[in-house]
Amino acid sequence: DSGVTQTPKHLITATGQRVTLRCSPRSGDLSVYWYQQSLDQGLQFLIQYYNGEERAKGNILERFSAQQFPDLHSELNLSSLELGDSALYFCASSGEGTTFRGASTDTQYFGPGTRLTVL
Amino acid sequence: AQTVTQSQPEMSVQEAETVTLSCTYDTSESDYYLFWYKQPPSRQMILVIRQEAYKQQNATENRFSVNFQKAAKSFSLKISDSQLGDAAMYFCAYRSPTRTPLVFGKGTRLSVIA
């Protein structure tokens, strides 16, 4: 158990719909990352939040958005869903870790993922 | 941008034998971090081992060890005394030092034969 929780575990919905995926990071972790793993694909980075602020964006579609709340949990919102959005969505969190030359050495720990199926 | 390449889509190993999974990466940075994650059929992403680029000593975690060749930009994973539970997808990942996202390779599917 990594300490990162994600809900729901499975989600089945129809095209055009909107869903919200939830992530609770490990206790004390300030950074949350969202990744998408499509069938036969590697993991693609979507977006990162650090202590409530957006830190980095990856290959995230405009139909997707996210936020991190004051209690540090994060939500990923997917709207106008298409068949191609079917995937496993992972949340990962990391803490401050120790630093070397001013850079953080934290490791990302992954939640169990949410499997989204769009029919 | 950094890239990570895993050239072996699939590999197999006999139980109790040793297997090495390959990973190469491309970066212009001197400080960075490398990871191997395991994804079993449950699809959970499990950290196997990590390596800091500034450390010359190769990381080890029980039966798992790495061969880190910084000049060659190579980071292979060796699994000794392979067990049936080692069967999984293995991903190599790169991260820059400043709390940035991971960049993953496409993975190597490892089968363990009893």
mmCIF file with all atom_site columns, C-alpha atoms in Angstrom:
data_model
loop_
_atom_site.group_PDB
_atom_site.id
_atom_site.type_symbol
_atom_site.label_atom_id
_atom_site.label_alt_id
_atom_site.label_comp_id
_atom_site.label_asym_id
_atom_site.label_entity_id
_atom_site.label_seq_id
_atom_site.pdbx_PDB_ins_code
_atom_site.Cartn_x
_atom_site.Cartn_y
_atom_site.Cartn_z
_atom_site.occupancy
_atom_site.B_iso_or_equiv
_atom_site.pdbx_formal_charge
_atom_site.auth_seq_id
_atom_site.auth_comp_id
_atom_site.auth_asym_id
_atom_site.auth_atom_id
_atom_site.pdbx_PDB_model_num
ATOM 1   C CA . ASP A 1 1   ? 0.000   0.000   0.000   1.00 0.00 ? 1   ASP A CA 1
ATOM 2   C CA . SER A 1 2   ? 1.591   3.240   -1.196  1.00 0.00 ? 2   SER A CA 1
ATOM 3   C CA . GLY A 1 3   ? -0.555  5.487   0.998   1.00 0.00 ? 3   GLY A CA 1
ATOM 4   C CA . VAL A 1 4   ? -2.061  7.225   -2.045  1.00 0.00 ? 4   VAL A CA 1
ATOM 5   C CA . THR A 1 5   ? -5.776  6.625   -2.517  1.00 0.00 ? 5   THR A CA 1
ATOM 6   C CA . GLN A 1 6   ? -7.872  7.079   -5.630  1.00 0.00 ? 6   GLN A CA 1
ATOM 7   C CA . THR A 1 7   ? -11.620 6.892   -6.123  1.00 0.00 ? 7   THR A CA 1
ATOM 8   C CA . PRO A 1 8   ? -13.469 5.426   -7.821  1.00 0.00 ? 8   PRO A CA 1
ATOM 9   C CA . LYS A 1 9   ? -11.587 2.297   -8.863  1.00 0.00 ? 9   LYS A CA 1
ATOM 10  C CA . HIS A 1 10  ? -13.726 1.811   -11.933 1.00 0.00 ? 10  HIS A CA 1
ATOM 11  C CA . LEU A 1 11  ? -15.884 4.199   -13.896 1.00 0.00 ? 11  LEU A CA 1
ATOM 12  C CA . ILE A 1 12  ? -18.060 3.406   -16.875 1.00 0.00 ? 12  ILE A CA 1
ATOM 13  C CA . THR A 1 13  ? -19.737 6.234   -18.708 1.00 0.00 ? 13  THR A CA 1
ATOM 14  C CA . ALA A 1 14  ? -20.949 7.324   -22.118 1.00 0.00 ? 14  ALA A CA 1
ATOM 15  C CA . THR A 1 15  ? -19.458 9.605   -24.720 1.00 0.00 ? 15  THR A CA 1
ATOM 16  C CA . GLY A 1 16  ? -20.118 13.273  -24.111 1.00 0.00 ? 16  GLY A CA 1
ATOM 17  C CA . GLN A 1 17  ? -20.358 12.864  -20.360 1.00 0.00 ? 17  GLN A CA 1
ATOM 18  C CA . ARG A 1 18  ? -18.249 14.443  -17.612 1.00 0.00 ? 18  ARG A CA 1
ATOM 19  C CA . VAL A 1 19  ? -16.539 12.614  -14.753 1.00 0.00 ? 19  VAL A CA 1
ATOM 20  C CA . THR A 1 20  ? -14.411 13.536  -11.756 1.00 0.00 ? 20  THR A CA 1
ATOM 21  C CA . LEU A 1 21  ? -11.559 11.415  -10.469 1.00 0.00 ? 21  LEU A CA 1
ATOM 22  C CA . ARG A 1 22  ? -10.327 11.937  -6.930  1.00 0.00 ? 22  ARG A CA 1
ATOM 23  C CA . CYS A 1 23  ? -6.910  11.484  -5.379  1.00 0.00 ? 23  CYS A CA 1
ATOM 24  C CA . SER A 1 24  ? -5.706  11.747  -1.796  1.00 0.00 ? 24  SER A CA 1
ATOM 25  C CA . PRO A 1 25  ? -1.917  11.957  -1.496  1.00 0.00 ? 25  PRO A CA 1
ATOM 26  C CA . ARG A 1 26  ? 0.236   10.363  1.172   1.00 0.00 ? 26  ARG A CA 1
ATOM 27  C CA . SER A 1 27  ? 0.112   12.190  4.460   1.00 0.00 ? 27  SER A CA 1
ATOM 28  C CA . GLY A 1 28  ? 2.353   15.237  4.262   1.00 0.00 ? 28  GLY A CA 1
ATOM 29  C CA . ASP A 1 29  ? 3.017   15.073  0.532   1.00 0.00 ? 29  ASP A CA 1
ATOM 30  C CA . LEU A 1 30  ? 2.535   18.425  -1.180  1.00 0.00 ? 30  LEU A CA 1
ATOM 31  C CA . SER A 1 31  ? 2.938   17.398  -4.815  1.00 0.00 ? 31  SER A CA 1
ATOM 32  C CA . VAL A 1 32  ? 0.311   15.552  -6.817  1.00 0.00 ? 32  VAL A CA 1
ATOM 33  C CA . TYR A 1 33  ? 0.818   14.283  -10.350 1.00 0.00 ? 33  TYR A CA 1
ATOM 34  C CA . TRP A 1 34  ? -1.757  12.863  -12.762 1.00 0.00 ? 34  TRP A CA 1
ATOM 35  C CA . TYR A 1 35  ? -0.797  10.317  -15.420 1.00 0.00 ? 35  TYR A CA 1
ATOM 36  C CA . GLN A 1 36  ? -2.785  8.561   -18.139 1.00 0.00 ? 36  GLN A CA 1
ATOM 37  C CA . GLN A 1 37  ? -2.075  5.008   -19.263 1.00 0.00 ? 37  GLN A CA 1
ATOM 38  C CA . SER A 1 38  ? -3.973  4.014   -22.391 1.00 0.00 ? 38  SER A CA 1
ATOM 39  C CA . LEU A 1 39  ? -4.148  0.445   -23.682 1.00 0.00 ? 39  LEU A CA 1
ATOM 40  C CA . ASP A 1 40  ? -0.730  -0.707  -24.866 1.00 0.00 ? 40  ASP A CA 1
ATOM 41  C CA . GLN A 1 41  ? 0.682   2.711   -24.084 1.00 0.00 ? 41  GLN A CA 1
ATOM 42  C CA . GLY A 1 42  ? 3.169   3.878   -21.574 1.00 0.00 ? 42  GLY A CA 1
ATOM 43  C CA . LEU A 1 43  ? 2.358   6.436   -18.944 1.00 0.00 ? 43  LEU A CA 1
ATOM 44  C CA . GLN A 1 44  ? 1.783   9.971   -20.118 1.00 0.00 ? 44  GLN A CA 1
ATOM 45  C CA . PHE A 1 45  ? 2.051   12.892  -17.734 1.00 0.00 ? 45  PHE A CA 1
ATOM 46  C CA . LEU A 1 46  ? -1.012  15.118  -17.620 1.00 0.00 ? 46  LEU A CA 1
ATOM 47  C CA . ILE A 1 47  ? -0.604  17.742  -14.905 1.00 0.00 ? 47  ILE A CA 1
ATOM 48  C CA . GLN A 1 48  ? 1.140   18.476  -11.605 1.00 0.00 ? 48  GLN A CA 1
ATOM 49  C CA . TYR A 1 49  ? 0.089   20.456  -8.567  1.00 0.00 ? 49  TYR A CA 1
ATOM 50  C CA . TYR A 1 50  ? 2.239   21.578  -5.689  1.00 0.00 ? 50  TYR A CA 1
ATOM 51  C CA . ASN A 1 51  ? 0.603   22.842  -2.502  1.00 0.00 ? 51  ASN A CA 1
ATOM 52  C CA . GLY A 1 52  ? -2.498  23.983  -4.353  1.00 0.00 ? 52  GLY A CA 1
ATOM 53  C CA . GLU A 1 53  ? -0.773  25.607  -7.297  1.00 0.00 ? 53  GLU A CA 1
ATOM 54  C CA . GLU A 1 54  ? -0.401  24.231  -10.811 1.00 0.00 ? 54  GLU A CA 1
ATOM 55  C CA . ARG A 1 55  ? 3.269   23.430  -11.309 1.00 0.00 ? 55  ARG A CA 1
ATOM 56  C CA . ALA A 1 56  ? 3.555   21.747  -14.705 1.00 0.00 ? 56  ALA A CA 1
ATOM 57  C CA . LYS A 1 57  ? 1.393   20.665  -17.611 1.00 0.00 ? 57  LYS A CA 1
ATOM 58  C CA . GLY A 1 58  ? 1.963   17.767  -19.924 1.00 0.00 ? 58  GLY A CA 1
ATOM 59  C CA . ASN A 1 59  ? -0.158  16.338  -22.703 1.00 0.00 ? 59  ASN A CA 1
ATOM 60  C CA . ILE A 1 60  ? -3.440  17.329  -21.119 1.00 0.00 ? 60  ILE A CA 1
ATOM 61  C CA . LEU A 1 61  ? -6.390  18.011  -23.371 1.00 0.00 ? 61  LEU A CA 1
ATOM 62  C CA . GLU A 1 62  ? -8.358  21.230  -23.027 1.00 0.00 ? 62  GLU A CA 1
ATOM 63  C CA . ARG A 1 63  ? -11.382 19.087  -22.117 1.00 0.00 ? 63  ARG A CA 1
ATOM 64  C CA . PHE A 1 64  ? -9.493  17.979  -19.009 1.00 0.00 ? 64  PHE A CA 1
ATOM 65  C CA . SER A 1 65  ? -8.837  20.087  -15.932 1.00 0.00 ? 65  SER A CA 1
ATOM 66  C CA . ALA A 1 66  ? -7.623  19.532  -12.418 1.00 0.00 ? 66  ALA A CA 1
ATOM 67  C CA . GLN A 1 67  ? -7.232  21.243  -9.091  1.00 0.00 ? 67  GLN A CA 1
ATOM 68  C CA . GLN A 1 68  ? -5.687  20.670  -5.706  1.00 0.00 ? 68  GLN A CA 1
ATOM 69  C CA . PHE A 1 69  ? -7.646  21.667  -2.644  1.00 0.00 ? 69  PHE A CA 1
ATOM 70  C CA . PRO A 1 70  ? -6.423  23.153  0.673   1.00 0.00 ? 70  PRO A CA 1
ATOM 71  C CA . ASP A 1 71  ? -6.470  19.695  2.269   1.00 0.00 ? 71  ASP A CA 1
ATOM 72  C CA . LEU A 1 72  ? -4.120  18.646  -0.589  1.00 0.00 ? 72  LEU A CA 1
ATOM 73  C CA . HIS A 1 73  ? -6.457  16.175  -2.232  1.00 0.00 ? 73  HIS A CA 1
ATOM 74  C CA . SER A 1 74  ? -6.775  16.601  -5.981  1.00 0.00 ? 74  SER A CA 1
ATOM 75  C CA . GLU A 1 75  ? -9.497  16.096  -8.552  1.00 0.00 ? 75  GLU A CA 1
ATOM 76  C CA . LEU A 1 76  ? -9.152  15.472  -12.267 1.00 0.00 ? 76  LEU A CA 1
ATOM 77  C CA . ASN A 1 77  ? -12.175 16.526  -14.307 1.00 0.00 ? 77  ASN A CA 1
ATOM 78  C CA . LEU A 1 78  ? -12.725 14.975  -17.721 1.00 0.00 ? 78  LEU A CA 1
ATOM 79  C CA . SER A 1 79  ? -15.490 16.423  -19.876 1.00 0.00 ? 79  SER A CA 1
ATOM 80  C CA . SER A 1 80  ? -17.040 15.800  -23.303 1.00 0.00 ? 80  SER A CA 1
ATOM 81  C CA . LEU A 1 81  ? -15.665 12.303  -23.046 1.00 0.00 ? 81  LEU A CA 1
ATOM 82  C CA . GLU A 1 82  ? -14.653 10.413  -26.168 1.00 0.00 ? 82  GLU A CA 1
ATOM 83  C CA . LEU A 1 83  ? -13.996 6.720   -26.733 1.00 0.00 ? 83  LEU A CA 1
ATOM 84  C CA . GLY A 1 84  ? -10.272 7.451   -26.851 1.00 0.00 ? 84  GLY A CA 1
ATOM 85  C CA . ASP A 1 85  ? -10.325 8.758   -23.291 1.00 0.00 ? 85  ASP A CA 1
ATOM 86  C CA . SER A 1 86  ? -10.773 5.217   -22.012 1.00 0.00 ? 86  SER A CA 1
ATOM 87  C CA . ALA A 1 87  ? -7.646  4.564   -19.968 1.00 0.00 ? 87  ALA A CA 1
ATOM 88  C CA . LEU A 1 88  ? -6.179  3.967   -16.559 1.00 0.00 ? 88  LEU A CA 1
ATOM 89  C CA . TYR A 1 89  ? -5.641  7.247   -14.732 1.00 0.00 ? 89  TYR A CA 1
ATOM 90  C CA . PHE A 1 90  ? -3.015  7.325   -12.030 1.00 0.00 ? 90  PHE A CA 1
ATOM 91  C CA . CYS A 1 91  ? -2.359  9.839   -9.334  1.00 0.00 ? 91  CYS A CA 1
ATOM 92  C CA . ALA A 1 92  ? 1.063   9.995   -7.694  1.00 0.00 ? 92  ALA A CA 1
ATOM 93  C CA . SER A 1 93  ? 2.315   12.053  -4.799  1.00 0.00 ? 93  SER A CA 1
ATOM 94  C CA . SER A 1 94  ? 5.701   13.077  -3.514  1.00 0.00 ? 94  SER A CA 1
ATOM 95  C CA . GLY A 1 95  ? 7.034   14.877  -0.497  1.00 0.00 ? 95  GLY A CA 1
ATOM 96  C CA . GLU A 1 96  ? 9.862   17.258  0.115   1.00 0.00 ? 96  GLU A CA 1
ATOM 97  C CA . GLY A 1 97  ? 12.492  14.569  0.537   1.00 0.00 ? 97  GLY A CA 1
ATOM 98  C CA . THR A 1 98  ? 16.078  15.453  1.210   1.00 0.00 ? 98  THR A CA 1
ATOM 99  C CA . THR A 1 99  ? 17.779  18.002  -0.943  1.00 0.00 ? 99  THR A CA 1
ATOM 100 C CA . PHE A 1 100 ? 21.037  17.978  -2.806  1.00 0.00 ? 100 PHE A CA 1
ATOM 101 C CA . ARG A 1 101 ? 22.383  21.202  -4.279  1.00 0.00 ? 101 ARG A CA 1
ATOM 102 C CA . GLY A 1 102 ? 18.962  22.745  -3.689  1.00 0.00 ? 102 GLY A CA 1
ATOM 103 C CA . ALA A 1 103 ? 17.060  20.106  -5.641  1.00 0.00 ? 103 ALA A CA 1
ATOM 104 C CA . SER A 1 104 ? 14.500  17.778  -4.145  1.00 0.00 ? 104 SER A CA 1
ATOM 105 C CA . THR A 1 105 ? 15.144  14.066  -4.254  1.00 0.00 ? 105 THR A CA 1
ATOM 106 C CA . ASP A 1 106 ? 11.582  12.988  -3.569  1.00 0.00 ? 106 ASP A CA 1
ATOM 107 C CA . THR A 1 107 ? 10.172  9.816   -5.040  1.00 0.00 ? 107 THR A CA 1
ATOM 108 C CA . GLN A 1 108 ? 6.700   9.559   -6.555  1.00 0.00 ? 108 GLN A CA 1
ATOM 109 C CA . TYR A 1 109 ? 4.369   6.973   -5.073  1.00 0.00 ? 109 TYR A CA 1
ATOM 110 C CA . PHE A 1 110 ? 1.394   5.890   -7.117  1.00 0.00 ? 110 PHE A CA 1
ATOM 111 C CA . GLY A 1 111 ? -2.201  5.257   -6.212  1.00 0.00 ? 111 GLY A CA 1
ATOM 112 C CA . PRO A 1 112 ? -4.039  2.161   -7.464  1.00 0.00 ? 112 PRO A CA 1
ATOM 113 C CA . GLY A 1 113 ? -5.509  4.040   -10.413 1.00 0.00 ? 113 GLY A CA 1
ATOM 114 C CA . THR A 1 114 ? -8.991  4.667   -11.761 1.00 0.00 ? 114 THR A CA 1
ATOM 115 C CA . ARG A 1 115 ? -10.009 2.652   -14.789 1.00 0.00 ? 115 ARG A CA 1
ATOM 116 C CA . LEU A 1 116 ? -12.240 4.761   -17.020 1.00 0.00 ? 116 LEU A CA 1
ATOM 117 C CA . THR A 1 117 ? -14.283 3.125   -19.726 1.00 0.00 ? 117 THR A CA 1
ATOM 118 C CA . VAL A 1 118 ? -16.141 5.345   -22.180 1.00 0.00 ? 118 VAL A CA 1
ATOM 119 C CA . LEU A 1 119 ? -18.845 3.562   -24.177 1.00 0.00 ? 119 LEU A CA 1
ATOM 120 C CA . ALA B 2 1   ? 13.226  17.114  -23.745 1.00 0.00 ? 1   ALA B CA 1
ATOM 121 C CA . GLN B 2 2   ? 14.313  13.952  -22.035 1.00 0.00 ? 2   GLN B CA 1
ATOM 122 C CA . THR B 2 3   ? 13.436  10.593  -23.523 1.00 0.00 ? 3   THR B CA 1
ATOM 123 C CA . VAL B 2 4   ? 13.588  7.078   -22.140 1.00 0.00 ? 4   VAL B CA 1
ATOM 124 C CA . THR B 2 5   ? 13.933  4.010   -24.342 1.00 0.00 ? 5   THR B CA 1
ATOM 125 C CA . GLN B 2 6   ? 13.300  0.408   -23.390 1.00 0.00 ? 6   GLN B CA 1
ATOM 126 C CA . SER B 2 7   ? 14.328  -1.663  -26.394 1.00 0.00 ? 7   SER B CA 1
ATOM 127 C CA . GLN B 2 8   ? 12.959  -5.009  -25.170 1.00 0.00 ? 8   GLN B CA 1
ATOM 128 C CA . PRO B 2 9   ? 9.149   -5.114  -25.377 1.00 0.00 ? 9   PRO B CA 1
ATOM 129 C CA . GLU B 2 10  ? 9.076   -8.633  -23.911 1.00 0.00 ? 10  GLU B CA 1
ATOM 130 C CA . MET B 2 11  ? 11.454  -10.887 -22.056 1.00 0.00 ? 11  MET B CA 1
ATOM 131 C CA . SER B 2 12  ? 11.230  -14.209 -20.296 1.00 0.00 ? 12  SER B CA 1
ATOM 132 C CA . VAL B 2 13  ? 13.296  -15.918 -17.611 1.00 0.00 ? 13  VAL B CA 1
ATOM 133 C CA . GLN B 2 14  ? 13.287  -19.278 -15.927 1.00 0.00 ? 14  GLN B CA 1
ATOM 134 C CA . GLU B 2 15  ? 12.412  -19.313 -12.264 1.00 0.00 ? 15  GLU B CA 1
ATOM 135 C CA . ALA B 2 16  ? 15.536  -18.889 -10.064 1.00 0.00 ? 16  ALA B CA 1
ATOM 136 C CA . GLU B 2 17  ? 17.556  -17.523 -12.982 1.00 0.00 ? 17  GLU B CA 1
ATOM 137 C CA . THR B 2 18  ? 18.830  -13.985 -13.541 1.00 0.00 ? 18  THR B CA 1
ATOM 138 C CA . VAL B 2 19  ? 17.493  -11.527 -16.091 1.00 0.00 ? 19  VAL B CA 1
ATOM 139 C CA . THR B 2 20  ? 18.564  -8.024  -17.118 1.00 0.00 ? 20  THR B CA 1
ATOM 140 C CA . LEU B 2 21  ? 16.178  -5.410  -18.492 1.00 0.00 ? 21  LEU B CA 1
ATOM 141 C CA . SER B 2 22  ? 17.675  -2.585  -20.550 1.00 0.00 ? 22  SER B CA 1
ATOM 142 C CA . CYS B 2 23  ? 16.968  1.119   -20.433 1.00 0.00 ? 23  CYS B CA 1
ATOM 143 C CA . THR B 2 24  ? 18.654  4.041   -22.104 1.00 0.00 ? 24  THR B CA 1
ATOM 144 C CA . TYR B 2 25  ? 17.826  7.704   -21.786 1.00 0.00 ? 25  TYR B CA 1
ATOM 145 C CA . ASP B 2 26  ? 18.680  10.980  -23.380 1.00 0.00 ? 26  ASP B CA 1
ATOM 146 C CA . THR B 2 27  ? 19.325  14.131  -21.380 1.00 0.00 ? 27  THR B CA 1
ATOM 147 C CA . SER B 2 28  ? 21.582  17.152  -21.266 1.00 0.00 ? 28  SER B CA 1
ATOM 148 C CA . GLU B 2 29  ? 21.277  17.466  -17.498 1.00 0.00 ? 29  GLU B CA 1
ATOM 149 C CA . SER B 2 30  ? 24.013  16.362  -15.119 1.00 0.00 ? 30  SER B CA 1
ATOM 150 C CA . ASP B 2 31  ? 21.821  15.845  -12.067 1.00 0.00 ? 31  ASP B CA 1
ATOM 151 C CA . TYR B 2 32  ? 18.762  13.641  -12.339 1.00 0.00 ? 32  TYR B CA 1
ATOM 152 C CA . TYR B 2 33  ? 17.096  10.565  -10.918 1.00 0.00 ? 33  TYR B CA 1
ATOM 153 C CA . LEU B 2 34  ? 16.269  7.226   -12.444 1.00 0.00 ? 34  LEU B CA 1
ATOM 154 C CA . PHE B 2 35  ? 13.678  4.716   -11.342 1.00 0.00 ? 35  PHE B CA 1
ATOM 155 C CA . TRP B 2 36  ? 12.356  1.288   -12.147 1.00 0.00 ? 36  TRP B CA 1
ATOM 156 C CA . TYR B 2 37  ? 8.665   0.692   -11.490 1.00 0.00 ? 37  TYR B CA 1
ATOM 157 C CA . LYS B 2 38  ? 6.899   -2.651  -11.609 1.00 0.00 ? 38  LYS B CA 1
ATOM 158 C CA . GLN B 2 39  ? 3.313   -3.007  -12.820 1.00 0.00 ? 39  GLN B CA 1
ATOM 159 C CA . PRO B 2 40  ? 1.887   -6.473  -12.068 1.00 0.00 ? 40  PRO B CA 1
ATOM 160 C CA . PRO B 2 41  ? -1.454  -7.671  -13.469 1.00 0.00 ? 41  PRO B CA 1
ATOM 161 C CA . SER B 2 42  ? -3.216  -5.688  -10.731 1.00 0.00 ? 42  SER B CA 1
ATOM 162 C CA . ARG B 2 43  ? -1.956  -2.583  -12.642 1.00 0.00 ? 43  ARG B CA 1
ATOM 163 C CA . GLN B 2 44  ? -0.605  -1.006  -9.447  1.00 0.00 ? 44  GLN B CA 1
ATOM 164 C CA . MET B 2 45  ? 2.628   0.946   -10.042 1.00 0.00 ? 45  MET B CA 1
ATOM 165 C CA . ILE B 2 46  ? 5.210   -0.236  -7.524  1.00 0.00 ? 46  ILE B CA 1
ATOM 166 C CA . LEU B 2 47  ? 8.593   1.384   -7.043  1.00 0.00 ? 47  LEU B CA 1
ATOM 167 C CA . VAL B 2 48  ? 11.346  -1.190  -7.419  1.00 0.00 ? 48  VAL B CA 1
ATOM 168 C CA . ILE B 2 49  ? 14.537  0.825   -7.187  1.00 0.00 ? 49  ILE B CA 1
ATOM 169 C CA . ARG B 2 50  ? 15.902  4.340   -7.602  1.00 0.00 ? 50  ARG B CA 1
ATOM 170 C CA . GLN B 2 51  ? 19.274  5.794   -8.524  1.00 0.00 ? 51  GLN B CA 1
ATOM 171 C CA . GLU B 2 52  ? 20.616  9.309   -8.063  1.00 0.00 ? 52  GLU B CA 1
ATOM 172 C CA . ALA B 2 53  ? 22.858  10.315  -10.957 1.00 0.00 ? 53  ALA B CA 1
ATOM 173 C CA . TYR B 2 54  ? 25.425  11.934  -8.671  1.00 0.00 ? 54  TYR B CA 1
ATOM 174 C CA . LYS B 2 55  ? 26.035  8.599   -6.935  1.00 0.00 ? 55  LYS B CA 1
ATOM 175 C CA . GLN B 2 56  ? 28.555  6.351   -8.629  1.00 0.00 ? 56  GLN B CA 1
ATOM 176 C CA . GLN B 2 57  ? 27.548  3.323   -6.601  1.00 0.00 ? 57  GLN B CA 1
ATOM 177 C CA . ASN B 2 58  ? 24.847  1.199   -8.190  1.00 0.00 ? 58  ASN B CA 1
ATOM 178 C CA . ALA B 2 59  ? 21.633  0.903   -6.171  1.00 0.00 ? 59  ALA B CA 1
ATOM 179 C CA . THR B 2 60  ? 20.514  -2.476  -4.850  1.00 0.00 ? 60  THR B CA 1
ATOM 180 C CA . GLU B 2 61  ? 17.302  -3.638  -3.219  1.00 0.00 ? 61  GLU B CA 1
ATOM 181 C CA . ASN B 2 62  ? 17.414  -7.287  -2.213  1.00 0.00 ? 62  ASN B CA 1
ATOM 182 C CA . ARG B 2 63  ? 17.265  -9.306  -5.475  1.00 0.00 ? 63  ARG B CA 1
ATOM 183 C CA . PHE B 2 64  ? 17.076  -6.162  -7.608  1.00 0.00 ? 64  PHE B CA 1
ATOM 184 C CA . SER B 2 65  ? 20.124  -4.189  -8.654  1.00 0.00 ? 65  SER B CA 1
ATOM 185 C CA . VAL B 2 66  ? 20.963  -1.692  -11.355 1.00 0.00 ? 66  VAL B CA 1
ATOM 186 C CA . ASN B 2 67  ? 23.912  -1.130  -13.639 1.00 0.00 ? 67  ASN B CA 1
ATOM 187 C CA . PHE B 2 68  ? 24.093  2.639   -14.016 1.00 0.00 ? 68  PHE B CA 1
ATOM 188 C CA . GLN B 2 69  ? 26.456  3.850   -16.721 1.00 0.00 ? 69  GLN B CA 1
ATOM 189 C CA . LYS B 2 70  ? 26.181  7.638   -16.717 1.00 0.00 ? 70  LYS B CA 1
ATOM 190 C CA . ALA B 2 71  ? 28.444  8.310   -19.663 1.00 0.00 ? 71  ALA B CA 1
ATOM 191 C CA . ALA B 2 72  ? 26.587  5.784   -21.785 1.00 0.00 ? 72  ALA B CA 1
ATOM 192 C CA . LYS B 2 73  ? 23.210  6.991   -20.419 1.00 0.00 ? 73  LYS B CA 1
ATOM 193 C CA . SER B 2 74  ? 22.273  3.445   -19.603 1.00 0.00 ? 74  SER B CA 1
ATOM 194 C CA . PHE B 2 75  ? 20.315  2.161   -16.616 1.00 0.00 ? 75  PHE B CA 1
ATOM 195 C CA . SER B 2 76  ? 19.652  -1.572  -16.660 1.00 0.00 ? 76  SER B CA 1
ATOM 196 C CA . LEU B 2 77  ? 17.794  -3.599  -14.031 1.00 0.00 ? 77  LEU B CA 1
ATOM 197 C CA . LYS B 2 78  ? 19.053  -6.995  -12.946 1.00 0.00 ? 78  LYS B CA 1
ATOM 198 C CA . ILE B 2 79  ? 16.691  -9.377  -11.203 1.00 0.00 ? 79  ILE B CA 1
ATOM 199 C CA . SER B 2 80  ? 18.419  -12.271 -9.478  1.00 0.00 ? 80  SER B CA 1
ATOM 200 C CA . ASP B 2 81  ? 16.809  -15.533 -8.379  1.00 0.00 ? 81  ASP B CA 1
ATOM 201 C CA . SER B 2 82  ? 13.674  -14.702 -10.367 1.00 0.00 ? 82  SER B CA 1
ATOM 202 C CA . GLN B 2 83  ? 10.371  -15.611 -8.778  1.00 0.00 ? 83  GLN B CA 1
ATOM 203 C CA . LEU B 2 84  ? 6.925   -16.144 -10.253 1.00 0.00 ? 84  LEU B CA 1
ATOM 204 C CA . GLY B 2 85  ? 5.806   -12.964 -8.532  1.00 0.00 ? 85  GLY B CA 1
ATOM 205 C CA . ASP B 2 86  ? 8.321   -10.970 -10.552 1.00 0.00 ? 86  ASP B CA 1
ATOM 206 C CA . ALA B 2 87  ? 6.189   -11.431 -13.668 1.00 0.00 ? 87  ALA B CA 1
ATOM 207 C CA . ALA B 2 88  ? 5.018   -7.936  -14.571 1.00 0.00 ? 88  ALA B CA 1
ATOM 208 C CA . MET B 2 89  ? 5.497   -4.950  -16.802 1.00 0.00 ? 89  MET B CA 1
ATOM 209 C CA . TYR B 2 90  ? 8.616   -3.010  -15.851 1.00 0.00 ? 90  TYR B CA 1
ATOM 210 C CA . PHE B 2 91  ? 8.943   0.698   -16.588 1.00 0.00 ? 91  PHE B CA 1
ATOM 211 C CA . CYS B 2 92  ? 12.115  2.724   -16.542 1.00 0.00 ? 92  CYS B CA 1
ATOM 212 C CA . ALA B 2 93  ? 11.598  6.380   -15.621 1.00 0.00 ? 93  ALA B CA 1
ATOM 213 C CA . TYR B 2 94  ? 13.625  9.587   -15.544 1.00 0.00 ? 94  TYR B CA 1
ATOM 214 C CA . ARG B 2 95  ? 13.119  12.660  -13.444 1.00 0.00 ? 95  ARG B CA 1
ATOM 215 C CA . SER B 2 96  ? 14.857  16.016  -13.361 1.00 0.00 ? 96  SER B CA 1
ATOM 216 C CA . PRO B 2 97  ? 15.898  17.215  -9.912  1.00 0.00 ? 97  PRO B CA 1
ATOM 217 C CA . THR B 2 98  ? 13.355  19.957  -9.312  1.00 0.00 ? 98  THR B CA 1
ATOM 218 C CA . ARG B 2 99  ? 10.114  18.109  -8.441  1.00 0.00 ? 99  ARG B CA 1
ATOM 219 C CA . THR B 2 100 ? 9.258   17.492  -12.062 1.00 0.00 ? 100 THR B CA 1
ATOM 220 C CA . PRO B 2 101 ? 7.103   14.727  -13.530 1.00 0.00 ? 101 PRO B CA 1
ATOM 221 C CA . LEU B 2 102 ? 8.449   11.343  -14.475 1.00 0.00 ? 102 LEU B CA 1
ATOM 222 C CA . VAL B 2 103 ? 9.277   10.506  -18.073 1.00 0.00 ? 103 VAL B CA 1
ATOM 223 C CA . PHE B 2 104 ? 8.591   6.831   -18.711 1.00 0.00 ? 104 PHE B CA 1
ATOM 224 C CA . GLY B 2 105 ? 9.812   4.317   -21.221 1.00 0.00 ? 105 GLY B CA 1
ATOM 225 C CA . LYS B 2 106 ? 7.261   2.121   -22.976 1.00 0.00 ? 106 LYS B CA 1
ATOM 226 C CA . GLY B 2 107 ? 7.934   -0.802  -20.689 1.00 0.00 ? 107 GLY B CA 1
ATOM 227 C CA . THR B 2 108 ? 9.230   -4.365  -20.845 1.00 0.00 ? 108 THR B CA 1
ATOM 228 C CA . ARG B 2 109 ? 6.863   -7.245  -20.160 1.00 0.00 ? 109 ARG B CA 1
ATOM 229 C CA . LEU B 2 110 ? 8.658   -9.911  -18.123 1.00 0.00 ? 110 LEU B CA 1
ATOM 230 C CA . SER B 2 111 ? 7.395   -13.477 -17.997 1.00 0.00 ? 111 SER B CA 1
ATOM 231 C CA . VAL B 2 112 ? 8.734   -15.951 -15.445 1.00 0.00 ? 112 VAL B CA 1
ATOM 232 C CA . ILE B 2 113 ? 8.641   -19.602 -16.453 1.00 0.00 ? 113 ILE B CA 1
ATOM 233 C CA . ALA B 2 114 ? 8.254   -22.213 -13.745 1.00 0.00 ? 114 ALA B CA 1
#
